[in-house]
Tab-separated table of C-alpha atoms in Angstrom:
chain	number	residue	atom	x	y	z
A	17	UNK	CA	111.834	134.461	180.495
A	18	UNK	CA	108.977	132.080	179.843
A	19	UNK	CA	106.487	133.303	177.240
A	20	UNK	CA	102.737	132.780	177.362
A	21	UNK	CA	100.344	132.824	174.460
A	22	UNK	CA	96.762	133.861	175.089
A	23	UNK	CA	94.174	133.404	172.358
A	24	UNK	CA	91.102	135.578	172.495
A	25	UNK	CA	88.104	134.889	170.338
A	26	UNK	CA	84.980	137.029	170.708
A	27	UNK	CA	81.598	136.468	169.112
A	28	UNK	CA	80.160	138.897	166.608
A	29	UNK	CA	76.807	138.205	164.961
A	30	UNK	CA	75.672	139.638	161.617
A	31	UNK	CA	72.480	138.705	159.788
A	32	UNK	CA	72.662	138.744	155.977
A	33	UNK	CA	69.355	137.854	154.279
A	34	UNK	CA	69.189	136.192	150.880
A	35	UNK	CA	69.509	139.412	148.816
A	36	UNK	CA	72.945	139.885	150.408
A	37	UNK	CA	72.469	143.128	152.344
A	38	UNK	CA	72.967	143.134	156.100
A	39	UNK	CA	69.649	143.603	157.883
A	40	UNK	CA	71.230	144.438	161.235
A	41	UNK	CA	73.939	146.956	162.167
A	42	UNK	CA	76.667	146.948	159.483
A	43	UNK	CA	79.350	145.875	161.960
A	44	UNK	CA	77.123	143.254	163.559
A	45	UNK	CA	76.246	142.897	167.245
A	46	UNK	CA	78.770	141.735	169.791
A	47	UNK	CA	77.324	138.788	171.672
A	48	UNK	CA	80.279	138.322	174.005
A	49	UNK	CA	83.463	140.320	174.421
A	50	UNK	CA	84.782	138.997	177.731
A	51	UNK	CA	88.330	137.833	178.372
A	52	UNK	CA	88.900	134.208	177.363
A	53	UNK	CA	87.991	132.244	174.270
A	54	UNK	CA	84.482	131.970	172.923
A	55	UNK	CA	84.517	129.166	170.358
A	56	UNK	CA	82.501	126.608	168.414
A	57	UNK	CA	79.270	128.599	167.983
A	58	UNK	CA	76.069	126.841	166.957
A	59	UNK	CA	73.314	129.004	165.437
A	60	UNK	CA	69.624	128.226	164.952
A	61	UNK	CA	66.636	130.402	163.976
A	62	UNK	CA	63.883	131.051	166.501
A	63	UNK	CA	60.986	130.961	163.989
A	64	UNK	CA	60.339	134.708	164.422
A	65	UNK	CA	63.193	136.180	162.416
A	66	UNK	CA	65.661	136.033	165.290
A	67	UNK	CA	68.204	133.432	166.245
A	68	UNK	CA	69.993	131.700	169.106
A	69	UNK	CA	73.763	131.375	169.328
A	70	UNK	CA	75.259	128.812	171.710
A	71	UNK	CA	79.014	128.647	172.230
A	72	UNK	CA	81.774	127.083	174.274
A	73	UNK	CA	83.303	129.718	176.539
A	74	UNK	CA	86.555	129.868	178.508
A	75	UNK	CA	85.763	133.034	180.519
A	76	UNK	CA	86.272	131.116	183.734
A	77	UNK	CA	89.923	130.132	183.292
A	78	UNK	CA	90.409	126.394	183.574
A	79	UNK	CA	86.788	125.526	182.790
A	80	UNK	CA	84.985	125.400	179.441
A	81	UNK	CA	81.284	126.266	179.854
A	82	UNK	CA	78.329	126.703	177.492
A	83	UNK	CA	76.709	130.098	177.057
A	84	UNK	CA	73.782	131.256	174.905
A	85	UNK	CA	72.378	134.460	173.548
A	86	UNK	CA	69.096	135.092	171.739
A	87	UNK	CA	68.940	137.850	169.123
A	88	UNK	CA	65.512	139.185	168.050
A	89	UNK	CA	64.493	139.967	164.452
A	90	UNK	CA	66.014	143.461	164.748
A	91	UNK	CA	69.369	142.069	165.875
A	92	UNK	CA	68.992	143.038	169.537
A	93	UNK	CA	70.255	140.580	172.180
A	94	UNK	CA	67.391	139.625	174.515
A	95	UNK	CA	69.359	137.814	177.223
A	96	UNK	CA	72.008	139.049	179.654
A	97	UNK	CA	75.010	140.904	178.254
A	98	UNK	CA	77.706	138.385	177.191
A	99	UNK	CA	75.171	135.506	177.265
A	100	UNK	CA	73.640	133.251	179.889
A	101	UNK	CA	75.261	130.149	181.375
A	102	UNK	CA	73.661	126.862	180.229
A	103	UNK	CA	76.065	124.264	181.640
A	104	UNK	CA	77.172	123.548	185.170
A	105	UNK	CA	80.153	121.201	184.867
A	106	UNK	CA	83.111	121.287	182.558
A	107	UNK	CA	82.122	120.978	178.911
A	108	UNK	CA	84.144	118.536	176.840
A	109	UNK	CA	86.426	120.520	174.580
A	110	UNK	CA	86.414	119.341	171.009
A	111	UNK	CA	86.114	120.829	167.570
A	112	UNK	CA	82.387	120.082	167.575
A	113	UNK	CA	79.853	122.688	168.741
A	114	UNK	CA	77.001	121.782	171.057
A	115	UNK	CA	73.942	120.242	169.397
A	116	UNK	CA	71.076	122.738	169.151
A	117	UNK	CA	67.480	122.024	167.966
A	118	UNK	CA	64.199	123.919	168.078
A	119	UNK	CA	61.617	123.063	170.735
A	120	UNK	CA	58.855	123.568	168.127
A	121	UNK	CA	57.921	126.962	169.556
A	122	UNK	CA	60.376	129.842	170.164
A	123	UNK	CA	62.836	128.050	172.450
A	124	UNK	CA	65.671	125.586	171.864
A	125	UNK	CA	67.120	122.409	173.330
A	126	UNK	CA	70.895	122.207	173.680
A	127	UNK	CA	72.882	118.983	174.270
A	128	UNK	CA	76.578	118.611	175.041
A	129	UNK	CA	79.214	116.279	176.403
A	130	UNK	CA	80.302	116.989	179.954
A	131	UNK	CA	83.752	115.972	181.185
A	132	UNK	CA	83.390	113.824	184.324
A	133	UNK	CA	86.965	112.605	184.668
A	134	UNK	CA	89.469	112.595	181.868
A	135	UNK	CA	88.807	110.788	179.489
A	136	UNK	CA	85.243	110.013	180.633
A	137	UNK	CA	82.137	111.939	179.564
A	138	UNK	CA	78.339	111.994	179.930
A	139	UNK	CA	75.584	113.891	178.110
A	140	UNK	CA	73.622	116.823	179.539
A	141	UNK	CA	70.878	118.985	177.978
A	142	UNK	CA	69.237	122.335	178.586
A	143	UNK	CA	66.118	124.114	177.343
A	144	UNK	CA	66.042	127.909	176.996
A	145	UNK	CA	63.521	130.511	175.780
A	146	UNK	CA	63.960	134.058	174.389
A	147	UNK	CA	63.213	135.340	177.901
A	148	UNK	CA	65.907	133.172	179.468
A	149	UNK	CA	63.744	130.483	181.143
A	150	UNK	CA	65.704	127.219	181.611
A	151	UNK	CA	64.999	123.762	182.999
A	152	UNK	CA	67.452	124.099	185.857
A	153	UNK	CA	70.927	125.490	186.521
A	154	UNK	CA	73.425	123.284	184.672
A	155	UNK	CA	70.732	121.519	182.649
A	156	UNK	CA	69.607	117.934	183.097
A	157	UNK	CA	71.525	114.694	182.888
A	158	UNK	CA	70.491	112.785	179.745
A	159	UNK	CA	73.006	109.949	179.682
A	160	UNK	CA	74.548	109.032	183.025
A	161	UNK	CA	76.638	106.069	181.939
A	162	UNK	CA	80.215	107.247	181.764
A	163	UNK	CA	81.805	106.630	178.378
A	164	UNK	CA	85.296	107.235	177.056
A	165	UNK	CA	83.957	109.533	174.335
A	166	UNK	CA	80.357	110.468	173.982
A	167	UNK	CA	78.892	113.204	171.783
A	168	UNK	CA	75.182	113.943	171.389
A	169	UNK	CA	73.932	113.661	167.811
């Protein structure tokens, strides 16, 4: 008999302010609990007491994708259950999370490496707001030149 190992990582989010007491539900909020791995989360504040979490997700077996969730100041997710899809193509799998920065308002910009053909990559980016508005499905191409290894900084 051939064995198979399946790793399952789900995302749980808990806000602990400086005094050290959890401000949201004591067991946190589940951001994604679907089958498949959810790894390499990147977290950034939204400027209003909430936060964004962007992660690499393997819910579609055979394809790593980027998903995001916004959590308001009370700890409530504001986007679709289990997050919204940011990427279109296969995300490069590495130990580095996507790069996430504020847009200067309440949204964020996300950049990542996209696998074109192994071992070639290019850079894509996406913008998202607390309401879920995005530039376009799959984001926009930032760096089209194919490189052997390319990570946004």
